[in-house]
Amino acid sequence: MKLIQRLGILLFLVGLTVFTVMPFLGSYTLTKELVLTNTKDIHQERMSKILAPMYGETYWSNFSFIAAFNDNFDSNNDVLKAESKWEEVIWDDYSFALAKSSISSPVRDNPWLFFGLSIGFAVLGGLFYNLPNHRDEPAGIKNNGIFHSSMKNRGWMGMVTGAYLIVFYIILYWFPAYIVNQVWMVNPLSMILSGNSASQWFLYGTIYTLAIAVMGVRMFRKYKGNRYQQLRTASVMFFQTAFAFLIPEILVLLNQPYYDFKNIWPLDYDFFYDYQVETFISAGGVGMFMLIWGILLISIAVPVFTYFFGKRWYCSWVCGCGGLAETVGDPYRQLSNKSLKAWKYERVIVHSVLVLAVVMTGLTIANYFSGFALLGNVTNQLHSFYGFAIGSVFAGVVGTGFYPFMGNRVWCRFGCPLAAYLGIVQRFKSRFRITTNGGQCISCGNCSTYCEMGIDVRWYAQRGQQIVRASCVGCGVCSAVCPRGVLKLENGPEENRVNEMPIIIGNDSIKVKA
């Protein structure tokens, strides 16, 4: 088994190396025809003149090509800005489209080969490593050696992994022109699913889905014998693969709007943007169904399901962000900060993001129904700010890149506005709680150590208090790692859901009035 796992590590490293080297392969040659094909009608004539100095030149790296593009493009815009000719400034970024169309590389010529050598080897290596895990061990969760692991306890391997993820997200969000080779690699798959050429977001979706699948196998192996963990892992794998990846692409193939049916506002923060609403309305009956479906999820599904099951129904069973955190991020769950100071920051930050999302959406809707007379294009600036600060930096770069630094639920805990909305309902109007049998608690601390949301579960267990917290996502790992069966996830009556603080004496308790 060790030999198979070592082979898996080798295959994964080969795949990762090929993926990392890929941007440096090939050359770039820009022509006027490519510029006309890949720019909007209103910009074609001007862009063809701006980029004329690049025609016929061969650039042997993406750095030289993008530098030449930026020099010509930015110098033209700088002149217009200096002369205050703002209506003539070209705000669209064509660097990705032109880099993708002008590249000549072995990746573009042999996409399936490089898909297999990079993503294929990485997936195969992950499976080879994960499948033999815990093979000859009895059922039960093993966390042996975690705090001595360079990968799982902020060692050098964890730091390198986090840095790699951060750099990848920065390039993906703001400099996609540097990864056009990787996009070409998944282009045939995109053509099969949607009939459209691949974008950087399709590349990301493919990697995201496969990562959840491979690390989901790890979850099955690690949590074997625990039915709850097995079921919720299968659930997040299904919802990510079907609802977030396949169905939206197939909808596009059928000339319908791209839509993730499990994504809910305010996590889906652009749901009420004017262009999104117009897309739904113009798509006819299917588009109207999508619009009504989204509104029903917000207004009915969230409060009703959260009342009966707590926020776990979404955060631990359906959500794609939660799916990645629970699979790829599981090795880092013990790194979440359990301090009171962190909890105070958490409450302020996550609810501030929720307020910002609500205000932005309210202004967007008001401006839309006023015919944009209320704020004009100011809402677009607000959208850009939110998309950059929350949608990109917080949810992407920090939310995933900081797994090895701050644990696997950084985004869910500190930034997700939907988690804040669900948490408010769960805290004040829900049947969900984690019950404790304090008389059996031996204060081992496993529950607190492995709580990904930074809840000091042991503090409650020692006092026999039921755990009712807005941040709890009901992952159930605290219960799973408890050696005495002290903790249990329940959906009981609301009465006596929040109990007083008892002093534990054996299996009984006496209550002290404050």
XYZ file of C-alpha atoms in Angstrom:
514
model
C 0.000 0.000 0.000
C 2.849 2.396 0.793
C 4.261 1.816 -2.684
C 0.932 2.753 -4.284
C 0.722 5.896 -2.168
C 4.260 6.922 -3.097
C 3.383 6.390 -6.740
C 0.331 8.572 -6.165
C 2.475 11.375 -4.730
C 4.828 11.106 -7.704
C 1.975 11.261 -10.225
C 0.424 14.236 -8.438
C 3.716 16.138 -8.415
C 4.257 15.376 -12.125
C 0.749 16.638 -12.925
C 1.242 19.759 -10.804
C 4.610 20.453 -12.437
C 3.186 20.138 -15.957
C 0.293 22.421 -15.017
C 2.697 24.990 -13.552
C 5.092 24.938 -16.523
C 2.325 25.124 -19.126
C 2.027 28.955 -19.239
C 5.628 29.175 -20.480
C 5.052 27.064 -23.596
C 4.409 28.488 -27.060
C 4.652 31.796 -28.895
C 2.243 34.640 -29.690
C 1.553 36.296 -33.033
C -1.160 38.935 -33.313
C -2.912 39.874 -36.555
C -5.513 42.441 -37.478
C -8.016 39.683 -38.208
C -7.661 38.318 -34.683
C -8.203 41.784 -33.209
C -11.358 42.320 -35.266
C -12.687 38.894 -34.321
C -12.084 39.219 -30.578
C -13.216 42.778 -29.851
C -16.615 44.412 -29.690
C -17.999 46.094 -32.795
C -17.714 49.565 -31.265
C -14.021 49.004 -30.479
C -12.861 47.114 -33.557
C -11.564 50.031 -35.605
C -9.770 51.730 -32.742
C -8.305 48.533 -31.323
C -6.972 47.541 -34.733
C -5.100 50.878 -34.885
C -3.904 50.786 -31.282
C -2.387 47.320 -31.649
C -1.047 47.821 -35.203
C 2.601 47.958 -33.975
C 2.254 44.361 -32.763
C 1.092 42.879 -36.064
C 3.434 40.275 -37.493
C 5.695 40.267 -34.440
C 6.412 36.949 -32.754
C 6.536 37.004 -28.972
C 8.206 33.992 -27.384
C 6.636 34.336 -23.945
C 3.370 35.471 -22.442
C 5.280 38.101 -20.459
C 6.618 39.832 -23.579
C 3.279 39.600 -25.408
C 1.223 40.976 -22.517
C 3.818 43.699 -21.835
C 3.630 44.845 -25.471
C -0.177 44.737 -25.387
C -0.314 46.790 -22.188
C 2.174 49.351 -23.496
C 0.089 50.050 -26.596
C -3.312 49.790 -24.949
C -2.541 51.751 -21.785
C -0.687 54.539 -23.587
C -3.761 55.179 -25.745
C -6.071 55.245 -22.719
C -3.664 57.447 -20.747
C -3.740 60.089 -23.477
C -7.546 60.071 -23.533
C -7.736 60.318 -19.745
C -5.277 63.209 -19.700
C -7.486 65.038 -22.196
C -10.621 64.110 -20.145
C -12.107 62.251 -23.107
C -13.682 59.690 -20.801
C -16.308 58.574 -23.316
C -13.544 57.433 -25.673
C -11.602 55.441 -23.078
C -11.793 51.670 -23.672
C -12.571 50.091 -20.339
C -12.858 46.498 -21.593
C -9.874 44.235 -21.018
C -9.111 42.313 -24.209
C -5.767 40.877 -23.094
C -7.149 37.411 -22.312
C -9.158 37.022 -25.522
C -6.292 38.234 -27.725
C -3.647 36.196 -25.912
C -5.789 33.081 -26.206
C -6.465 33.564 -29.917
C -2.892 34.500 -30.886
C -0.992 31.724 -29.103
C 0.657 28.853 -30.974
C 1.648 26.083 -28.604
C 1.779 22.296 -28.204
C -1.003 22.642 -25.634
C -3.351 24.214 -28.156
C -2.446 21.524 -30.698
C -2.765 18.606 -28.234
C -5.195 19.679 -25.478
C -6.236 16.175 -24.405
C -2.606 15.095 -24.061
C -1.778 17.955 -21.734
C -5.064 17.513 -19.886
C -3.986 13.961 -19.118
C -0.406 14.904 -18.241
C -1.483 17.648 -15.828
C -4.992 17.358 -14.405
C -5.254 13.663 -15.284
C -2.031 12.729 -13.486
C -2.946 14.923 -10.497
C -6.361 13.268 -10.161
C -4.912 9.776 -10.604
C -2.179 10.525 -8.084
C -4.725 11.799 -5.584
C -6.803 8.653 -5.950
C -3.746 6.387 -5.623
C -2.809 8.180 -2.419
C -6.286 8.370 -0.858
C -7.782 4.965 -1.670
C -5.352 2.886 0.439
C -5.714 5.242 3.425
C -6.973 3.552 6.631
C -7.338 0.293 4.678
C -6.360 -2.064 7.484
C -7.588 0.100 10.337
C -10.843 -0.387 12.273
C -13.643 2.147 11.821
C -13.012 5.339 13.714
C -11.501 8.718 12.941
C -7.711 8.837 13.012
C -5.980 12.191 13.387
C -2.586 10.776 14.262
C 0.410 13.008 13.667
C -1.505 16.086 12.521
C 0.350 18.501 14.792
C 3.682 17.041 13.659
C 2.817 17.374 9.975
C 4.610 19.990 7.900
C 1.580 20.136 5.604
C -1.199 20.237 8.196
C 0.291 22.355 10.977
C 1.653 25.496 9.292
C 4.939 23.867 8.363
C 6.930 24.680 5.248
C 4.813 22.398 3.053
C 1.643 24.120 4.225
C 3.167 27.537 3.600
C 4.207 26.560 0.058
C 0.739 25.110 -0.619
C -0.977 28.246 0.633
C 1.324 30.499 -1.379
C 0.676 28.451 -4.543
C -3.081 28.702 -4.064
C -2.921 32.445 -3.439
C -0.835 33.055 -6.576
C -3.176 30.856 -8.638
C -6.252 32.781 -7.476
C -4.616 36.152 -8.139
C -3.741 35.103 -11.694
C -7.174 33.548 -12.247
C -9.102 36.647 -11.164
C -6.940 39.488 -12.457
C -4.325 38.157 -14.905
C -6.005 35.306 -16.840
C -4.020 36.162 -19.997
C -1.074 34.335 -18.413
C -2.925 30.994 -18.250
C -4.401 30.762 -21.762
C -2.580 27.477 -22.314
C -4.425 25.901 -19.397
C -7.672 27.278 -20.803
C -6.920 25.753 -24.208
C -6.290 22.461 -22.419
C -9.931 22.258 -21.250
C -11.391 23.739 -24.436
C -12.498 20.383 -25.937
C -14.363 19.536 -22.723
C -16.096 22.915 -22.774
C -17.127 22.404 -26.404
C -18.664 19.039 -25.499
C -20.641 20.372 -22.527
C -21.753 23.830 -23.652
C -20.710 24.173 -27.292
C -18.671 27.260 -26.341
C -14.978 27.935 -26.143
C -13.529 27.607 -22.645
C -12.866 30.568 -20.373
C -10.742 30.819 -17.252
C -13.916 30.190 -15.246
C -14.543 26.880 -16.988
C -10.955 25.895 -16.192
C -11.559 26.835 -12.573
C -14.866 24.961 -12.436
C -13.231 21.832 -13.820
C -10.390 21.904 -11.294
C -12.783 22.807 -8.463
C -15.114 19.896 -9.208
C -12.334 17.334 -9.617
C -10.660 18.518 -6.399
C -13.880 17.950 -4.455
C -14.275 14.509 -6.037
C -10.716 13.358 -5.280
C -10.646 14.719 -1.749
C -14.178 13.415 -1.255
C -12.682 9.945 -1.674
C -10.289 10.845 1.127
C -13.280 11.774 3.291
C -14.907 8.391 2.592
C -11.738 6.627 3.678
C -11.038 8.763 6.748
C -14.617 8.784 8.033
C -15.493 5.199 7.177
C -18.017 3.820 9.628
C -19.585 7.253 10.187
C -22.773 7.315 8.124
C -23.429 11.025 8.634
C -20.015 12.037 7.295
C -20.314 9.627 4.366
C -23.724 10.950 3.343
C -22.882 14.619 3.533
C -19.637 14.064 1.600
C -21.598 12.293 -1.143
C -24.104 15.158 -1.085
C -21.578 17.971 -1.628
C -19.875 15.926 -4.371
C -23.209 15.452 -6.142
C -24.365 19.056 -5.882
C -21.025 20.423 -7.063
C -20.757 18.040 -10.012
C -24.380 18.173 -11.152
C -25.754 21.562 -10.099
C -22.660 23.780 -10.144
C -20.741 22.238 -13.073
C -22.732 20.080 -15.492
C -26.265 21.549 -15.477
C -25.209 25.205 -16.034
C -23.021 24.176 -18.984
C -25.755 22.026 -20.501
C -28.217 24.923 -20.123
C -25.892 27.046 -22.263
C -25.743 24.251 -24.839
C -29.570 24.429 -24.972
C -29.432 28.230 -25.468
C -30.630 28.938 -21.942
C -29.049 31.237 -19.315
C -26.124 29.891 -17.336
C -27.521 29.244 -13.865
C -26.504 27.347 -10.734
C -29.804 26.272 -9.152
C -28.245 25.777 -5.712
C -26.609 29.207 -5.495
C -28.591 31.567 -3.268
C -28.498 35.328 -2.744
C -26.597 36.980 -1.072
C -23.855 34.454 -1.802
C -24.975 34.791 -5.427
C -24.549 38.542 -5.058
C -25.225 39.455 -8.715
C -28.615 37.709 -8.817
C -30.496 41.044 -8.818
C -28.090 42.952 -11.073
C -29.874 44.576 -14.001
C -28.074 42.524 -16.650
C -28.893 39.301 -14.795
C -32.572 40.171 -14.438
C -32.724 41.148 -18.112
C -31.134 37.825 -19.027
C -33.785 35.930 -17.063
C -36.657 37.913 -18.559
C -35.389 37.658 -22.132
C -34.991 33.876 -21.815
C -38.756 33.347 -21.664
C -40.374 30.708 -19.495
C -37.146 29.015 -18.414
C -35.599 32.336 -17.450
C -38.680 33.355 -15.445
C -38.576 29.998 -13.668
C -34.940 30.676 -12.727
C -35.827 34.129 -11.406
C -38.797 32.847 -9.365
C -36.769 29.840 -8.174
C -34.042 32.144 -6.861
C -36.542 34.374 -5.046
C -38.265 31.350 -3.478
C -34.936 30.009 -2.240
C -34.202 33.324 -0.527
C -37.612 33.963 0.979
C -38.966 30.478 1.731
C -36.368 27.696 1.462
C -33.736 29.376 3.638
C -35.950 30.141 6.662
C -38.007 26.930 6.428
C -35.118 24.483 5.978
C -32.987 26.330 8.503
C -35.831 26.195 11.021
C -36.073 22.416 10.749
C -32.445 21.441 10.119
C -30.237 24.408 10.965
C -27.818 25.956 8.479
C -26.161 22.571 7.972
C -28.708 21.699 5.259
C -26.918 24.185 3.014
C -23.449 24.876 4.429
C -22.478 21.224 4.939
C -24.643 19.389 2.400
C -25.180 21.632 -0.645
C -22.884 24.666 -0.859
C -19.933 24.518 -3.253
C -17.774 26.702 -0.983
C -18.606 24.406 1.900
C -17.982 21.380 -0.309
C -14.441 22.529 -1.076
C -13.847 23.390 2.578
C -15.089 20.004 3.770
C -13.018 17.978 1.305
C -9.919 19.853 0.153
C -9.821 21.864 3.374
C -10.461 19.025 5.827
C -6.747 18.449 6.594
C -6.577 22.032 7.905
C -9.743 22.171 10.046
C -7.755 22.114 13.300
C -6.071 25.440 12.392
C -9.197 27.543 13.010
C -8.730 30.095 15.787
C -10.814 29.222 18.876
C -10.113 32.404 20.845
C -12.760 34.789 22.118
C -11.020 37.614 20.243
C -11.409 35.758 16.938
C -15.116 35.194 17.669
C -15.629 38.922 18.281
C -13.966 39.789 14.970
C -15.996 37.075 13.241
C -19.353 38.479 14.367
C -18.505 42.014 13.256
C -16.949 41.123 9.900
C -19.439 38.526 8.635
C -22.484 40.598 9.556
C -20.901 43.706 8.021
C -20.548 41.823 4.736
C -24.220 40.812 4.982
C -25.264 44.426 5.571
C -23.137 45.550 2.618
C -24.728 42.911 0.371
C -28.243 43.898 1.456
C -27.595 47.624 0.949
C -26.001 47.039 -2.442
C -28.869 44.837 -3.574
C -31.483 47.291 -2.288
C -29.875 50.164 -4.183
C -29.599 48.006 -7.292
C -33.289 47.080 -7.247
C -34.391 50.656 -6.505
C -32.220 52.005 -9.292
C -33.516 49.371 -11.722
C -37.176 50.164 -11.107
C -36.518 53.908 -11.288
C -35.111 53.526 -14.765
C -31.596 54.229 -13.404
C -32.708 57.732 -12.446
C -31.939 57.209 -8.756
C -28.189 56.629 -8.852
C -27.317 56.211 -12.505
C -24.072 54.317 -12.984
C -23.051 54.641 -9.324
C -24.492 51.172 -8.709
C -22.014 49.766 -11.251
C -19.174 51.191 -9.186
C -20.682 49.631 -6.076
C -20.961 46.302 -7.904
C -17.319 46.540 -8.951
C -16.192 47.284 -5.404
C -18.183 44.400 -3.931
C -17.078 41.992 -6.651
C -13.427 42.899 -6.136
C -13.293 43.124 -2.340
C -15.750 40.358 -1.399
C -16.291 38.173 -4.467
C -12.632 37.974 -5.482
C -10.255 38.906 -2.652
C -12.235 37.551 0.301
C -14.048 34.552 -1.185
C -11.268 33.494 -3.547
C -7.777 34.565 -2.558
C -8.295 34.570 1.225
C -11.172 32.102 1.406
C -9.263 29.259 -0.234
C -5.639 30.364 -0.295
C -5.593 30.733 3.486
C -6.648 27.125 4.208
C -3.119 26.168 5.370
C -2.850 29.341 7.476
C -6.246 29.853 9.146
C -8.217 26.656 8.619
C -10.713 25.547 6.012
C -13.690 27.769 6.797
C -12.129 31.249 6.638
C -14.675 32.477 4.061
C -17.651 30.710 5.625
C -16.767 31.976 9.082
C -15.702 35.554 8.413
C -17.050 36.562 5.007
C -20.000 34.620 3.596
C -23.168 36.785 3.719
C -25.410 33.762 3.177
C -23.801 32.006 6.148
C -24.571 35.129 8.209
C -28.206 35.097 7.033
C -28.570 31.384 7.775
C -26.835 31.855 11.113
C -29.261 34.525 12.290
C -32.183 32.217 11.551
C -30.427 29.258 13.186
C -29.603 31.174 16.349
C -33.033 32.651 17.013
C -35.597 30.483 15.207
C -34.505 26.909 14.607
C -34.965 23.437 16.029
C -31.298 22.534 15.506
C -28.871 22.236 18.377
C -25.984 20.044 19.535
C -26.919 18.391 22.811
C -24.305 17.465 25.399
C -24.005 14.909 28.175
C -21.616 16.807 30.397
C -21.291 14.074 32.982
C -19.490 11.920 30.406
C -17.077 14.638 29.190
C -13.411 13.861 29.957
C -12.172 17.244 28.642
C -9.971 15.658 25.969
C -10.558 18.687 23.734
C -10.990 16.771 20.470
C -14.288 18.518 19.784
C -12.815 22.012 20.060
C -9.614 21.102 18.232
C -11.404 19.864 15.135
C -14.210 22.434 15.036
C -13.645 24.186 11.719
C -15.786 27.176 12.767
C -13.629 28.026 15.773
C -16.225 27.115 18.414
C -14.842 26.029 21.785
C -17.161 23.035 21.958
C -15.500 21.631 25.062
C -16.503 24.740 27.043
C -20.167 23.852 26.427
C -19.689 20.118 26.907
C -18.031 20.513 30.303
C -21.069 22.447 31.539
C -23.686 20.240 29.929
C -24.912 23.162 27.825
C -26.599 22.632 24.502
C -24.617 24.262 21.726
C -26.654 26.902 19.937
C -24.364 29.086 17.850
C -25.053 31.086 14.698
C -21.721 30.034 13.193
C -22.128 26.260 13.620
C -22.464 24.555 10.212
C -23.488 21.208 11.677
C -20.620 19.292 10.091
C -20.841 16.811 12.968
C -17.101 16.273 13.271
C -17.113 17.341 16.942
C -19.539 14.502 17.631
C -17.604 12.097 15.443
C -14.259 12.641 17.208
C -15.688 12.511 20.743
C -14.482 9.267 22.394
C -17.363 9.201 24.899
C -20.397 10.041 22.751
C -20.998 13.278 24.651
C -22.242 15.295 21.642
C -25.252 14.684 19.434
C -26.774 16.694 16.568
C -30.532 17.032 17.047
C -33.557 18.774 15.571
C -35.810 18.832 18.627
C -38.572 21.142 19.841
C -37.701 24.806 20.321
C -38.650 24.698 24.005
C -35.631 24.621 26.336
C -33.332 24.768 23.341
C -31.090 27.273 25.114
C -30.540 25.911 28.620
C -29.067 27.557 31.670
C -25.488 26.964 32.748
C -25.374 23.949 35.072
C -22.583 22.723 37.326
C -21.906 19.103 36.424
C -21.870 16.514 39.229
C -21.502 13.055 37.760
C -24.406 12.349 35.434
C -26.668 14.855 37.203
C -26.482 18.606 37.561
C -27.684 21.419 39.748
C -28.563 24.787 38.260
C -27.177 28.046 39.549
C -29.169 31.225 39.147
C -27.121 34.213 38.069
